[in-house]
mmCIF file of C-alpha atoms in Angstrom:
data_model
loop_
_atom_site.group_PDB
_atom_site.id
_atom_site.type_symbol
_atom_site.label_atom_id
_atom_site.label_comp_id
_atom_site.label_asym_id
_atom_site.label_seq_id
_atom_site.Cartn_x
_atom_site.Cartn_y
_atom_site.Cartn_z
ATOM 1 C CA MET A 11 28.605 30.410 -6.891
ATOM 2 C CA LYS A 12 27.809 32.879 -4.129
ATOM 3 C CA ALA A 13 27.705 31.803 -0.500
ATOM 4 C CA THR A 14 23.919 32.265 -0.324
ATOM 5 C CA GLN A 15 23.428 30.105 -3.440
ATOM 6 C CA ARG A 16 25.653 27.390 -1.934
ATOM 7 C CA LEU A 17 23.628 27.521 1.263
ATOM 8 C CA ILE A 18 20.358 27.166 -0.675
ATOM 9 C CA VAL A 19 21.744 24.171 -2.609
ATOM 10 C CA ILE A 20 22.990 22.515 0.610
ATOM 11 C CA LEU A 21 19.649 23.063 2.363
ATOM 12 C CA ALA A 22 17.731 21.716 -0.648
ATOM 13 C CA LEU A 23 19.911 18.588 -0.729
ATOM 14 C CA MET A 24 19.462 18.060 3.013
ATOM 15 C CA PHE A 25 15.691 18.364 2.582
ATOM 16 C CA LEU A 26 15.672 15.846 -0.290
ATOM 17 C CA VAL A 27 17.839 13.353 1.582
ATOM 18 C CA SER A 28 15.658 13.571 4.710
ATOM 19 C CA ASN A 29 12.503 12.997 2.632
ATOM 20 C CA VAL A 30 14.028 9.995 0.845
ATOM 21 C CA HIS A 31 15.019 8.510 4.206
ATOM 22 C CA ALA A 32 11.542 9.019 5.676
ATOM 23 C CA ALA A 33 9.786 7.540 2.647
ATOM 24 C CA SER A 34 12.082 4.514 2.567
ATOM 25 C CA GLN A 35 11.304 3.889 6.239
ATOM 26 C CA VAL A 36 8.366 1.702 5.119
ATOM 27 C CA GLY A 37 9.369 -1.438 3.240
ATOM 28 C CA VAL A 38 6.992 -3.165 0.823
ATOM 29 C CA SER A 39 7.084 -6.837 -0.191
ATOM 30 C CA GLY A 40 4.898 -9.476 -1.829
ATOM 31 C CA ALA A 41 2.403 -7.022 -3.363
ATOM 32 C CA TRP A 42 -0.206 -8.801 -5.518
ATOM 33 C CA ILE A 43 -3.770 -8.523 -6.768
ATOM 34 C CA PRO A 44 -5.745 -11.645 -7.675
ATOM 35 C CA GLN A 45 -7.487 -11.508 -11.040
ATOM 36 C CA ALA A 46 -11.179 -10.722 -10.720
ATOM 37 C CA PRO A 47 -14.002 -12.039 -12.905
ATOM 38 C CA PRO A 48 -14.665 -9.960 -16.050
ATOM 39 C CA GLY A 49 -16.684 -6.843 -15.275
ATOM 40 C CA ALA A 50 -15.980 -6.952 -11.530
ATOM 41 C CA SER A 51 -16.210 -3.516 -9.935
ATOM 42 C CA MET A 52 -14.346 -4.556 -6.783
ATOM 43 C CA MET A 53 -10.951 -6.195 -6.311
ATOM 44 C CA ALA A 54 -8.548 -6.794 -3.431
ATOM 45 C CA GLY A 55 -4.847 -6.138 -2.952
ATOM 46 C CA TYR A 56 -2.433 -7.901 -0.621
ATOM 47 C CA LEU A 57 1.116 -7.211 0.558
ATOM 48 C CA THR A 58 3.377 -6.918 3.577
ATOM 49 C CA LEU A 59 4.459 -3.543 4.940
ATOM 50 C CA LYS A 60 7.334 -3.190 7.405
ATOM 51 C CA ASN A 61 8.402 -0.193 9.434
ATOM 52 C CA GLU A 62 12.150 -0.319 8.832
ATOM 53 C CA GLY A 63 12.809 2.948 10.648
ATOM 54 C CA ASP A 64 13.315 3.820 14.288
ATOM 55 C CA THR A 65 10.151 5.910 14.753
ATOM 56 C CA PRO A 66 6.455 4.961 14.611
ATOM 57 C CA VAL A 67 4.663 5.249 11.260
ATOM 58 C CA SER A 68 0.942 5.859 10.682
ATOM 59 C CA ILE A 69 -0.693 4.910 7.378
ATOM 60 C CA LEU A 70 -3.772 7.003 6.671
ATOM 61 C CA ALA A 71 -4.865 5.933 3.197
ATOM 62 C CA ALA A 72 -3.911 4.485 -0.181
ATOM 63 C CA GLN A 73 -4.606 5.650 -3.725
ATOM 64 C CA SER A 74 -4.073 4.588 -7.324
ATOM 65 C CA ASP A 75 -4.767 6.105 -10.721
ATOM 66 C CA ARG A 76 -6.023 2.668 -11.888
ATOM 67 C CA PHE A 77 -9.011 2.612 -9.473
ATOM 68 C CA ARG A 78 -11.700 5.155 -8.636
ATOM 69 C CA SER A 79 -11.026 4.511 -4.935
ATOM 70 C CA VAL A 80 -8.700 2.476 -2.745
ATOM 71 C CA SER A 81 -9.378 1.874 0.935
ATOM 72 C CA LEU A 82 -7.855 -0.103 3.788
ATOM 73 C CA HIS A 83 -10.093 -2.857 5.165
ATOM 74 C CA GLN A 84 -10.086 -5.562 7.829
ATOM 75 C CA THR A 85 -12.235 -8.690 7.665
ATOM 76 C CA VAL A 86 -13.771 -9.497 11.065
ATOM 77 C CA ILE A 87 -16.073 -12.285 12.239
ATOM 78 C CA GLU A 88 -19.111 -11.023 14.163
ATOM 79 C CA GLU A 89 -21.632 -13.578 15.449
ATOM 80 C CA GLY A 90 -20.298 -16.114 12.963
ATOM 81 C CA VAL A 91 -20.634 -13.744 9.993
ATOM 82 C CA SER A 92 -17.657 -12.364 8.072
ATOM 83 C CA ARG A 93 -17.834 -8.573 7.683
ATOM 84 C CA MET A 94 -15.499 -5.914 6.349
ATOM 85 C CA ARG A 95 -14.575 -2.826 8.329
ATOM 86 C CA GLU A 96 -12.786 0.163 6.829
ATOM 87 C CA LEU A 97 -9.579 1.135 8.611
ATOM 88 C CA HIS A 98 -8.817 4.851 8.848
ATOM 89 C CA LEU A 99 -5.392 4.434 10.445
ATOM 90 C CA ILE A 100 -2.758 1.707 10.657
ATOM 91 C CA GLU A 101 -0.051 2.419 13.209
ATOM 92 C CA MET A 102 3.268 0.604 12.985
ATOM 93 C CA VAL A 103 5.956 0.680 15.667
ATOM 94 C CA PRO A 104 9.610 0.360 14.604
ATOM 95 C CA GLY A 105 10.330 -3.132 13.244
ATOM 96 C CA GLN A 106 6.639 -4.084 12.975
ATOM 97 C CA GLU A 107 5.301 -5.938 9.938
ATOM 98 C CA VAL A 108 1.689 -5.632 8.836
ATOM 99 C CA LYS A 109 0.404 -8.342 6.506
ATOM 100 C CA PHE A 110 -2.491 -7.724 4.151
ATOM 101 C CA ALA A 111 -3.753 -11.233 3.301
ATOM 102 C CA PRO A 112 -6.959 -12.997 2.247
ATOM 103 C CA GLY A 113 -9.335 -13.241 5.207
ATOM 104 C CA GLY A 114 -7.635 -10.392 7.086
ATOM 105 C CA MET A 115 -6.450 -6.910 6.255
ATOM 106 C CA HIS A 116 -6.630 -6.027 2.568
ATOM 107 C CA LEU A 117 -6.865 -3.155 0.150
ATOM 108 C CA MET A 118 -10.336 -2.681 -1.314
ATOM 109 C CA LEU A 119 -9.850 -1.628 -4.949
ATOM 110 C CA MET A 120 -13.043 -0.110 -6.317
ATOM 111 C CA GLU A 121 -14.077 0.496 -9.928
ATOM 112 C CA PRO A 122 -11.030 -0.186 -12.111
ATOM 113 C CA ARG A 123 -10.581 2.606 -14.676
ATOM 114 C CA LYS A 124 -9.554 0.044 -17.314
ATOM 115 C CA LEU A 125 -9.312 -3.728 -17.651
ATOM 116 C CA VAL A 126 -7.038 -5.346 -15.059
ATOM 117 C CA ALA A 127 -5.372 -8.457 -16.487
ATOM 118 C CA PRO A 128 -2.826 -11.029 -15.239
ATOM 119 C CA GLY A 129 0.692 -9.704 -15.632
ATOM 120 C CA ASP A 130 -0.335 -6.063 -15.157
ATOM 121 C CA ARG A 131 1.809 -4.088 -12.738
ATOM 122 C CA ILE A 132 -0.247 -1.506 -10.850
ATOM 123 C CA GLU A 133 1.132 1.235 -8.635
ATOM 124 C CA ILE A 134 -0.688 1.945 -5.383
ATOM 125 C CA THR A 135 0.645 4.675 -3.108
ATOM 126 C CA PHE A 136 0.306 4.661 0.673
ATOM 127 C CA LEU A 137 -0.143 8.043 2.372
ATOM 128 C CA LEU A 138 1.519 8.481 5.764
ATOM 129 C CA SER A 139 0.472 10.876 8.536
ATOM 130 C CA ASP A 140 3.700 12.878 8.130
ATOM 131 C CA GLY A 141 2.844 13.629 4.487
ATOM 132 C CA GLN A 142 5.179 11.031 2.997
ATOM 133 C CA ARG A 143 4.028 8.824 0.121
ATOM 134 C CA VAL A 144 5.168 5.206 -0.230
ATOM 135 C CA PRO A 145 4.642 3.696 -3.698
ATOM 136 C CA ALA A 146 4.125 -0.056 -4.123
ATOM 137 C CA ILE A 147 3.966 -2.038 -7.361
ATOM 138 C CA PHE A 148 1.316 -4.782 -7.309
ATOM 139 C CA GLU A 149 1.406 -7.650 -9.806
ATOM 140 C CA VAL A 150 -1.939 -8.964 -11.025
ATOM 141 C CA GLN A 151 -1.979 -12.758 -10.891
ATOM 142 C CA ALA A 152 -4.297 -15.200 -12.664
ATOM 143 C CA ALA A 153 -6.905 -16.569 -10.263
ATOM 144 C CA ASP A 154 -5.473 -20.116 -10.272
ATOM 145 C CA SER A 155 -1.812 -19.027 -9.943
ATOM 146 C CA ALA A 156 -2.702 -16.543 -7.174
ATOM 147 C CA ASP A 157 -4.149 -19.392 -5.106
ATOM 148 C CA ASP A 158 -1.086 -21.572 -5.675
ATOM 149 C CA ALA A 159 1.528 -18.844 -5.218
ATOM 150 C CA HIS A 160 0.115 -17.460 -1.978
ATOM 151 C CA GLU A 161 -1.377 -20.512 -0.329
ATOM 152 C CA HIS A 162 1.455 -20.535 2.233
ATOM 153 C CA HIS A 163 0.428 -17.062 3.476
ATOM 154 C CA HIS A 164 -2.923 -18.245 4.891
#
């Protein structure tokens, strides 16, 4: 192998390693989607994200092939009425955890492309401001088991 080829291989490996490190900077845990009634065009997703790196992270959006659109939302109470607000940016400082939970932040999953059933595992990818993509696997849980399994998160 020529010196220039070795250099190209070394640079490519360095690039790949740096991208893997950046993408793994955001940890994902407890990702789940409660089963929706048959024919529902809207669902919600919940999880915990943690900035495990030493630099701030900004989440811009989320996407999934299983839904026509995925957006980040926050439930707020205004004048005694619960309303949803779309979030266009979630900033996380090093070490910070952000919980998406019923009654708070959540993923709005619009228009499933096919039936979503308990036991399904659905990939949703978070898009970061630096261009990185963080995949998360969400497990669909039956409505009654979702309430029981995640009651302690409220």
